[in-house]
Amino acid sequence: NNIKEIVNLLLLKGSIGKPGAGTCPVRGHSNVQGDRTVGIMHHVSAKLNAAIERVFGFKPPVQEGLDTVNAIESMHEGRAKVFIALGGNFLSAASDTLYTGEALQQCTLTVSISTKLNRTHLVPGKYALILPTLGRTEQDVRNGAPRFVTVENSMGRVHQSQGRLLPASHNLMSEPEIVAGIAHAYFGENSSINWLELGKDYNLLREKMSQVFDGFANYTERSKHGGFDLPNHTRTADFSKLPGGRALFSICPLPEHQLAPGDMLLMTIRSHDQFNTTIYGLDDRYRGIYNERRVVMVNPEDMMAMGLSKLDKVDLVSSYDGKLRTAKNFLVVPYNIPRGNLAAYYPETNVLIPIDAYADKSGTPVSKSVRVRMQLHRN
């Protein structure tokens, strides 16, 4: 609903369809955008399935998949047995940290394809593999020839990316090679797809992608020279798929947080020295906080009403469905935030968010609207 209201505002301003004036969904990193380009989504697209069958000669699955929340629940209940992570720090990134850890440990096999060690590797299934891979900043050379991958930036533009650093080891394989190797091992020599060749030859891989996806013609060459924009109905002023060829305003109810006396609404945020779950430093020059992350930002009037002083130590406690979740030992910092609201850094506060509390349609955890209480920390 927040996003709908932002779109409402842009519609009121007449911003949609004008260069440099429309929506800008800035996501965490290029892999989030790229997931969609290669068809990684839990919803089934009949058009995409038909294109994959036409190009590769097999019928893709038609049953709906699982989003992150449902995948965690499926692992926790023993219905999903194998977990494969292509990058990322799943345990730290997901909500309900303890529940997510239990879910991973229920798996028969967990596999992490990673550039660096992280917390997820410490909470494995019954069997676990860590497959180290080339990072995007490292040189990707095979048989003396350099290769490059493509990424998508936050503006929906596809361009090449080529590392400059020497690899940490000459034994490292790239992500395409690892994935293709897994596919080859599973399907064998009789597969109609030459998986190993696709893993080695990125140009061939991009050629296949251009045959599957609209707007990717001459993919490799276009990505070398400044890149190209992803197909976008708004950019081309094509509103034909909308009712009557026009956008509609959304009517959204005001949220009902149902705060009890003593409850406050916590939003989780990222610091300046942070990229997703990777913490590069303890400073946050966005908000004037330095050398510490385990802090909770509180309106000074709320601090006075609760008898709190700057740098008091408190625990944050959430209560959903009768279950208490606690994030301990946070320093109180006065901050210009609306009364009744708190802010603290992610992923330290993910432990407070229940796995089954998420947005109705997107399945996004309620990371910006967590009901919590503050209580003085006891050693």
mmCIF file with all atom_site columns, N, CA and C in Angstrom, residues 102-153:
data_model
loop_
_atom_site.group_PDB
_atom_site.id
_atom_site.type_symbol
_atom_site.label_atom_id
_atom_site.label_alt_id
_atom_site.label_comp_id
_atom_site.label_asym_id
_atom_site.label_entity_id
_atom_site.label_seq_id
_atom_site.pdbx_PDB_ins_code
_atom_site.Cartn_x
_atom_site.Cartn_y
_atom_site.Cartn_z
_atom_site.occupancy
_atom_site.B_iso_or_equiv
_atom_site.pdbx_formal_charge
_atom_site.auth_seq_id
_atom_site.auth_comp_id
_atom_site.auth_asym_id
_atom_site.auth_atom_id
_atom_site.pdbx_PDB_model_num
ATOM 1   N N  . GLU A 1 102 ? 16.622 -22.899 12.460  1.00 0.00 ? 102 GLU A N  1
ATOM 2   C CA . GLU A 1 102 ? 16.058 -24.239 12.656  1.00 0.00 ? 102 GLU A CA 1
ATOM 3   C C  . GLU A 1 102 ? 15.642 -24.856 11.326  1.00 0.00 ? 102 GLU A C  1
ATOM 4   N N  . ALA A 1 103 ? 15.101 -24.025 10.432  1.00 0.00 ? 103 ALA A N  1
ATOM 5   C CA . ALA A 1 103 ? 14.673 -24.521 9.120   1.00 0.00 ? 103 ALA A CA 1
ATOM 6   C C  . ALA A 1 103 ? 15.861 -25.051 8.322   1.00 0.00 ? 103 ALA A C  1
ATOM 7   N N  . LEU A 1 104 ? 16.956 -24.306 8.323   1.00 0.00 ? 104 LEU A N  1
ATOM 8   C CA . LEU A 1 104 ? 18.149 -24.755 7.603   1.00 0.00 ? 104 LEU A CA 1
ATOM 9   C C  . LEU A 1 104 ? 18.669 -26.073 8.168   1.00 0.00 ? 104 LEU A C  1
ATOM 10  N N  . GLN A 1 105 ? 18.630 -26.211 9.486   1.00 0.00 ? 105 GLN A N  1
ATOM 11  C CA . GLN A 1 105 ? 19.150 -27.422 10.121  1.00 0.00 ? 105 GLN A CA 1
ATOM 12  C C  . GLN A 1 105 ? 18.253 -28.634 9.884   1.00 0.00 ? 105 GLN A C  1
ATOM 13  N N  . GLN A 1 106 ? 17.003 -28.396 9.468   1.00 0.00 ? 106 GLN A N  1
ATOM 14  C CA . GLN A 1 106 ? 16.101 -29.502 9.145   1.00 0.00 ? 106 GLN A CA 1
ATOM 15  C C  . GLN A 1 106 ? 16.432 -30.119 7.786   1.00 0.00 ? 106 GLN A C  1
ATOM 16  N N  . CYS A 1 107 ? 17.170 -29.396 6.956   1.00 0.00 ? 107 CYS A N  1
ATOM 17  C CA . CYS A 1 107 ? 17.449 -29.863 5.599   1.00 0.00 ? 107 CYS A CA 1
ATOM 18  C C  . CYS A 1 107 ? 18.407 -31.053 5.609   1.00 0.00 ? 107 CYS A C  1
ATOM 19  N N  . THR A 1 108 ? 18.233 -31.918 4.635   1.00 0.00 ? 108 THR A N  1
ATOM 20  C CA . THR A 1 108 ? 19.193 -33.006 4.443   1.00 0.00 ? 108 THR A CA 1
ATOM 21  C C  . THR A 1 108 ? 20.501 -32.476 3.892   1.00 0.00 ? 108 THR A C  1
ATOM 22  N N  . LEU A 1 109 ? 20.418 -31.482 2.998   1.00 0.00 ? 109 LEU A N  1
ATOM 23  C CA . LEU A 1 109 ? 21.609 -30.911 2.369   1.00 0.00 ? 109 LEU A CA 1
ATOM 24  C C  . LEU A 1 109 ? 21.435 -29.407 2.225   1.00 0.00 ? 109 LEU A C  1
ATOM 25  N N  . THR A 1 110 ? 22.471 -28.657 2.628   1.00 0.00 ? 110 THR A N  1
ATOM 26  C CA . THR A 1 110 ? 22.523 -27.222 2.357   1.00 0.00 ? 110 THR A CA 1
ATOM 27  C C  . THR A 1 110 ? 23.777 -26.931 1.543   1.00 0.00 ? 110 THR A C  1
ATOM 28  N N  . VAL A 1 111 ? 23.630 -26.110 0.519   1.00 0.00 ? 111 VAL A N  1
ATOM 29  C CA . VAL A 1 111 ? 24.731 -25.765 -0.382  1.00 0.00 ? 111 VAL A CA 1
ATOM 30  C C  . VAL A 1 111 ? 24.815 -24.253 -0.490  1.00 0.00 ? 111 VAL A C  1
ATOM 31  N N  . SER A 1 112 ? 25.985 -23.694 -0.243  1.00 0.00 ? 112 SER A N  1
ATOM 32  C CA . SER A 1 112 ? 26.206 -22.254 -0.366  1.00 0.00 ? 112 SER A CA 1
ATOM 33  C C  . SER A 1 112 ? 27.253 -21.999 -1.444  1.00 0.00 ? 112 SER A C  1
ATOM 34  N N  . ILE A 1 113 ? 26.853 -21.311 -2.504  1.00 0.00 ? 113 ILE A N  1
ATOM 35  C CA . ILE A 1 113 ? 27.783 -20.879 -3.560  1.00 0.00 ? 113 ILE A CA 1
ATOM 36  C C  . ILE A 1 113 ? 28.154 -19.446 -3.219  1.00 0.00 ? 113 ILE A C  1
ATOM 37  N N  . SER A 1 114 ? 29.366 -19.235 -2.709  1.00 0.00 ? 114 SER A N  1
ATOM 38  C CA . SER A 1 114 ? 29.675 -17.981 -2.019  1.00 0.00 ? 114 SER A CA 1
ATOM 39  C C  . SER A 1 114 ? 31.039 -17.431 -2.406  1.00 0.00 ? 114 SER A C  1
ATOM 40  N N  . THR A 1 115 ? 31.147 -16.121 -2.299  1.00 0.00 ? 115 THR A N  1
ATOM 41  C CA . THR A 1 115 ? 32.442 -15.464 -2.485  1.00 0.00 ? 115 THR A CA 1
ATOM 42  C C  . THR A 1 115 ? 33.168 -15.267 -1.161  1.00 0.00 ? 115 THR A C  1
ATOM 43  N N  . LYS A 1 116 ? 32.426 -15.235 -0.052  1.00 0.00 ? 116 LYS A N  1
ATOM 44  C CA . LYS A 1 116 ? 33.019 -15.045 1.277   1.00 0.00 ? 116 LYS A CA 1
ATOM 45  C C  . LYS A 1 116 ? 32.247 -15.871 2.294   1.00 0.00 ? 116 LYS A C  1
ATOM 46  N N  . LEU A 1 117 ? 32.908 -16.208 3.393   1.00 0.00 ? 117 LEU A N  1
ATOM 47  C CA . LEU A 1 117 ? 32.233 -16.910 4.475   1.00 0.00 ? 117 LEU A CA 1
ATOM 48  C C  . LEU A 1 117 ? 31.243 -15.979 5.162   1.00 0.00 ? 117 LEU A C  1
ATOM 49  N N  . ASN A 1 118 ? 30.120 -16.542 5.602   1.00 0.00 ? 118 ASN A N  1
ATOM 50  C CA . ASN A 1 118 ? 29.143 -15.741 6.334   1.00 0.00 ? 118 ASN A CA 1
ATOM 51  C C  . ASN A 1 118 ? 28.389 -16.625 7.328   1.00 0.00 ? 118 ASN A C  1
ATOM 52  N N  . ARG A 1 119 ? 27.462 -16.039 8.068   1.00 0.00 ? 119 ARG A N  1
ATOM 53  C CA . ARG A 1 119 ? 26.780 -16.750 9.166   1.00 0.00 ? 119 ARG A CA 1
ATOM 54  C C  . ARG A 1 119 ? 25.986 -17.952 8.683   1.00 0.00 ? 119 ARG A C  1
ATOM 55  N N  . THR A 1 120 ? 25.463 -17.904 7.469   1.00 0.00 ? 120 THR A N  1
ATOM 56  C CA . THR A 1 120 ? 24.670 -19.018 6.964   1.00 0.00 ? 120 THR A CA 1
ATOM 57  C C  . THR A 1 120 ? 25.474 -20.310 6.944   1.00 0.00 ? 120 THR A C  1
ATOM 58  N N  . HIS A 1 121 ? 26.777 -20.190 6.698   1.00 0.00 ? 121 HIS A N  1
ATOM 59  C CA . HIS A 1 121 ? 27.624 -21.380 6.641   1.00 0.00 ? 121 HIS A CA 1
ATOM 60  C C  . HIS A 1 121 ? 27.756 -22.059 8.004   1.00 0.00 ? 121 HIS A C  1
ATOM 61  N N  . LEU A 1 122 ? 27.454 -21.324 9.066   1.00 0.00 ? 122 LEU A N  1
ATOM 62  C CA . LEU A 1 122 ? 27.607 -21.869 10.414  1.00 0.00 ? 122 LEU A CA 1
ATOM 63  C C  . LEU A 1 122 ? 26.362 -22.603 10.908  1.00 0.00 ? 122 LEU A C  1
ATOM 64  N N  . VAL A 1 123 ? 25.292 -22.548 10.117  1.00 0.00 ? 123 VAL A N  1
ATOM 65  C CA . VAL A 1 123 ? 24.041 -23.210 10.503  1.00 0.00 ? 123 VAL A CA 1
ATOM 66  C C  . VAL A 1 123 ? 23.640 -24.140 9.358   1.00 0.00 ? 123 VAL A C  1
ATOM 67  N N  . PRO A 1 124 ? 24.344 -25.262 9.215   1.00 0.00 ? 124 PRO A N  1
ATOM 68  C CA . PRO A 1 124 ? 24.130 -26.123 8.042   1.00 0.00 ? 124 PRO A CA 1
ATOM 69  C C  . PRO A 1 124 ? 23.041 -27.159 8.255   1.00 0.00 ? 124 PRO A C  1
ATOM 70  N N  . GLY A 1 125 ? 22.696 -27.838 7.172   1.00 0.00 ? 125 GLY A N  1
ATOM 71  C CA . GLY A 1 125 ? 21.828 -28.999 7.249   1.00 0.00 ? 125 GLY A CA 1
ATOM 72  C C  . GLY A 1 125 ? 22.628 -30.210 7.703   1.00 0.00 ? 125 GLY A C  1
ATOM 73  N N  . LYS A 1 126 ? 22.028 -31.385 7.565   1.00 0.00 ? 126 LYS A N  1
ATOM 74  C CA . LYS A 1 126 ? 22.715 -32.610 8.001   1.00 0.00 ? 126 LYS A CA 1
ATOM 75  C C  . LYS A 1 126 ? 24.001 -32.817 7.211   1.00 0.00 ? 126 LYS A C  1
ATOM 76  N N  . TYR A 1 127 ? 23.960 -32.497 5.943   1.00 0.00 ? 127 TYR A N  1
ATOM 77  C CA . TYR A 1 127 ? 25.163 -32.453 5.114   1.00 0.00 ? 127 TYR A CA 1
ATOM 78  C C  . TYR A 1 127 ? 25.251 -31.053 4.538   1.00 0.00 ? 127 TYR A C  1
ATOM 79  N N  . ALA A 1 128 ? 26.469 -30.549 4.367   1.00 0.00 ? 128 ALA A N  1
ATOM 80  C CA . ALA A 1 128 ? 26.613 -29.169 3.897   1.00 0.00 ? 128 ALA A CA 1
ATOM 81  C C  . ALA A 1 128 ? 27.811 -29.041 2.970   1.00 0.00 ? 128 ALA A C  1
ATOM 82  N N  . LEU A 1 129 ? 27.641 -28.228 1.949   1.00 0.00 ? 129 LEU A N  1
ATOM 83  C CA . LEU A 1 129 ? 28.724 -27.902 1.029   1.00 0.00 ? 129 LEU A CA 1
ATOM 84  C C  . LEU A 1 129 ? 28.864 -26.388 0.950   1.00 0.00 ? 129 LEU A C  1
ATOM 85  N N  . ILE A 1 130 ? 30.107 -25.925 0.936   1.00 0.00 ? 130 ILE A N  1
ATOM 86  C CA . ILE A 1 130 ? 30.404 -24.533 0.622   1.00 0.00 ? 130 ILE A CA 1
ATOM 87  C C  . ILE A 1 130 ? 31.195 -24.553 -0.675  1.00 0.00 ? 130 ILE A C  1
ATOM 88  N N  . LEU A 1 131 ? 30.643 -23.972 -1.728  1.00 0.00 ? 131 LEU A N  1
ATOM 89  C CA . LEU A 1 131 ? 31.291 -23.949 -3.026  1.00 0.00 ? 131 LEU A CA 1
ATOM 90  C C  . LEU A 1 131 ? 31.792 -22.528 -3.291  1.00 0.00 ? 131 LEU A C  1
ATOM 91  N N  . PRO A 1 132 ? 33.094 -22.285 -3.098  1.00 0.00 ? 132 PRO A N  1
ATOM 92  C CA . PRO A 1 132 ? 33.619 -20.932 -3.332  1.00 0.00 ? 132 PRO A CA 1
ATOM 93  C C  . PRO A 1 132 ? 33.581 -20.590 -4.815  1.00 0.00 ? 132 PRO A C  1
ATOM 94  N N  . THR A 1 133 ? 33.272 -19.337 -5.107  1.00 0.00 ? 133 THR A N  1
ATOM 95  C CA . THR A 1 133 ? 33.136 -18.920 -6.499  1.00 0.00 ? 133 THR A CA 1
ATOM 96  C C  . THR A 1 133 ? 33.807 -17.576 -6.731  1.00 0.00 ? 133 THR A C  1
ATOM 97  N N  . LEU A 1 134 ? 34.039 -17.254 -7.992  1.00 0.00 ? 134 LEU A N  1
ATOM 98  C CA . LEU A 1 134 ? 34.617 -15.964 -8.342  1.00 0.00 ? 134 LEU A CA 1
ATOM 99  C C  . LEU A 1 134 ? 33.678 -14.830 -7.952  1.00 0.00 ? 134 LEU A C  1
ATOM 100 N N  . GLY A 1 135 ? 34.241 -13.768 -7.420  1.00 0.00 ? 135 GLY A N  1
ATOM 101 C CA . GLY A 1 135 ? 33.466 -12.563 -7.177  1.00 0.00 ? 135 GLY A CA 1
ATOM 102 C C  . GLY A 1 135 ? 33.436 -11.696 -8.428  1.00 0.00 ? 135 GLY A C  1
ATOM 103 N N  . ARG A 1 136 ? 32.496 -10.763 -8.470  1.00 0.00 ? 136 ARG A N  1
ATOM 104 C CA . ARG A 1 136 ? 32.365 -9.932  -9.668  1.00 0.00 ? 136 ARG A CA 1
ATOM 105 C C  . ARG A 1 136 ? 33.536 -8.965  -9.831  1.00 0.00 ? 136 ARG A C  1
ATOM 106 N N  . THR A 1 137 ? 34.299 -8.731  -8.761  1.00 0.00 ? 137 THR A N  1
ATOM 107 C CA . THR A 1 137 ? 35.456 -7.840  -8.856  1.00 0.00 ? 137 THR A CA 1
ATOM 108 C C  . THR A 1 137 ? 36.709 -8.578  -9.306  1.00 0.00 ? 137 THR A C  1
ATOM 109 N N  . GLU A 1 138 ? 36.643 -9.904  -9.440  1.00 0.00 ? 138 GLU A N  1
ATOM 110 C CA . GLU A 1 138 ? 37.811 -10.697 -9.816  1.00 0.00 ? 138 GLU A CA 1
ATOM 111 C C  . GLU A 1 138 ? 37.827 -10.981 -11.320 1.00 0.00 ? 138 GLU A C  1
ATOM 112 N N  . GLN A 1 139 ? 39.029 -11.111 -11.878 1.00 0.00 ? 139 GLN A N  1
ATOM 113 C CA . GLN A 1 139 ? 39.183 -11.431 -13.288 1.00 0.00 ? 139 GLN A CA 1
ATOM 114 C C  . GLN A 1 139 ? 38.630 -12.821 -13.574 1.00 0.00 ? 139 GLN A C  1
ATOM 115 N N  . ASP A 1 140 ? 37.885 -12.922 -14.645 1.00 0.00 ? 140 ASP A N  1
ATOM 116 C CA . ASP A 1 140 ? 37.259 -14.189 -15.046 1.00 0.00 ? 140 ASP A CA 1
ATOM 117 C C  . ASP A 1 140 ? 37.875 -14.595 -16.382 1.00 0.00 ? 140 ASP A C  1
ATOM 118 N N  . VAL A 1 141 ? 38.876 -15.464 -16.320 1.00 0.00 ? 141 VAL A N  1
ATOM 119 C CA . VAL A 1 141 ? 39.627 -15.849 -17.522 1.00 0.00 ? 141 VAL A CA 1
ATOM 120 C C  . VAL A 1 141 ? 39.594 -17.363 -17.663 1.00 0.00 ? 141 VAL A C  1
ATOM 121 N N  . ARG A 1 142 ? 39.251 -17.846 -18.867 1.00 0.00 ? 142 ARG A N  1
ATOM 122 C CA . ARG A 1 142 ? 39.290 -19.281 -19.152 1.00 0.00 ? 142 ARG A CA 1
ATOM 123 C C  . ARG A 1 142 ? 39.996 -19.508 -20.479 1.00 0.00 ? 142 ARG A C  1
ATOM 124 N N  . ASN A 1 143 ? 40.965 -20.425 -20.450 1.00 0.00 ? 143 ASN A N  1
ATOM 125 C CA . ASN A 1 143 ? 41.765 -20.741 -21.643 1.00 0.00 ? 143 ASN A CA 1
ATOM 126 C C  . ASN A 1 143 ? 42.412 -19.493 -22.225 1.00 0.00 ? 143 ASN A C  1
ATOM 127 N N  . GLY A 1 144 ? 42.853 -18.607 -21.338 1.00 0.00 ? 144 GLY A N  1
ATOM 128 C CA . GLY A 1 144 ? 43.555 -17.403 -21.753 1.00 0.00 ? 144 GLY A CA 1
ATOM 129 C C  . GLY A 1 144 ? 42.669 -16.275 -22.238 1.00 0.00 ? 144 GLY A C  1
ATOM 130 N N  . ALA A 1 145 ? 41.351 -16.480 -22.289 1.00 0.00 ? 145 ALA A N  1
ATOM 131 C CA . ALA A 1 145 ? 40.437 -15.453 -22.804 1.00 0.00 ? 145 ALA A CA 1
ATOM 132 C C  . ALA A 1 145 ? 39.607 -14.871 -21.666 1.00 0.00 ? 145 ALA A C  1
ATOM 133 N N  . PRO A 1 146 ? 39.586 -13.544 -21.533 1.00 0.00 ? 146 PRO A N  1
ATOM 134 C CA . PRO A 1 146 ? 38.765 -12.924 -20.482 1.00 0.00 ? 146 PRO A CA 1
ATOM 135 C C  . PRO A 1 146 ? 37.289 -13.006 -20.838 1.00 0.00 ? 146 PRO A C  1
ATOM 136 N N  . ARG A 1 147 ? 36.456 -13.172 -19.810 1.00 0.00 ? 147 ARG A N  1
ATOM 137 C CA . ARG A 1 147 ? 35.004 -13.205 -19.975 1.00 0.00 ? 147 ARG A CA 1
ATOM 138 C C  . ARG A 1 147 ? 34.394 -12.082 -19.142 1.00 0.00 ? 147 ARG A C  1
ATOM 139 N N  . PHE A 1 148 ? 33.186 -11.699 -19.495 1.00 0.00 ? 148 PHE A N  1
ATOM 140 C CA . PHE A 1 148 ? 32.480 -10.718 -18.684 1.00 0.00 ? 148 PHE A CA 1
ATOM 141 C C  . PHE A 1 148 ? 31.038 -11.147 -18.501 1.00 0.00 ? 148 PHE A C  1
ATOM 142 N N  . VAL A 1 149 ? 30.484 -10.768 -17.345 1.00 0.00 ? 149 VAL A N  1
ATOM 143 C CA . VAL A 1 149 ? 29.069 -10.990 -17.069 1.00 0.00 ? 149 VAL A CA 1
ATOM 144 C C  . VAL A 1 149 ? 28.324 -9.685  -17.315 1.00 0.00 ? 149 VAL A C  1
ATOM 145 N N  . THR A 1 150 ? 27.012 -9.755  -17.296 1.00 0.00 ? 150 THR A N  1
ATOM 146 C CA . THR A 1 150 ? 26.212 -8.532  -17.378 1.00 0.00 ? 150 THR A CA 1
ATOM 147 C C  . THR A 1 150 ? 25.379 -8.406  -16.117 1.00 0.00 ? 150 THR A C  1
ATOM 148 N N  . VAL A 1 151 ? 25.102 -7.175  -15.736 1.00 0.00 ? 151 VAL A N  1
ATOM 149 C CA . VAL A 1 151 ? 24.295 -6.887  -14.554 1.00 0.00 ? 151 VAL A CA 1
ATOM 150 C C  . VAL A 1 151 ? 23.253 -5.844  -14.934 1.00 0.00 ? 151 VAL A C  1
ATOM 151 N N  . GLU A 1 152 ? 22.287 -5.660  -14.056 1.00 0.00 ? 152 GLU A N  1
ATOM 152 C CA . GLU A 1 152 ? 21.285 -4.625  -14.249 1.00 0.00 ? 152 GLU A CA 1
ATOM 153 C C  . GLU A 1 152 ? 21.394 -3.618  -13.118 1.00 0.00 ? 152 GLU A C  1
ATOM 154 N N  . ASN A 1 153 ? 21.407 -2.345  -13.460 1.00 0.00 ? 153 ASN A N  1
ATOM 155 C CA . ASN A 1 153 ? 21.472 -1.346  -12.399 1.00 0.00 ? 153 ASN A CA 1
ATOM 156 C C  . ASN A 1 153 ? 20.069 -0.980  -11.921 1.00 0.00 ? 153 ASN A C  1
#
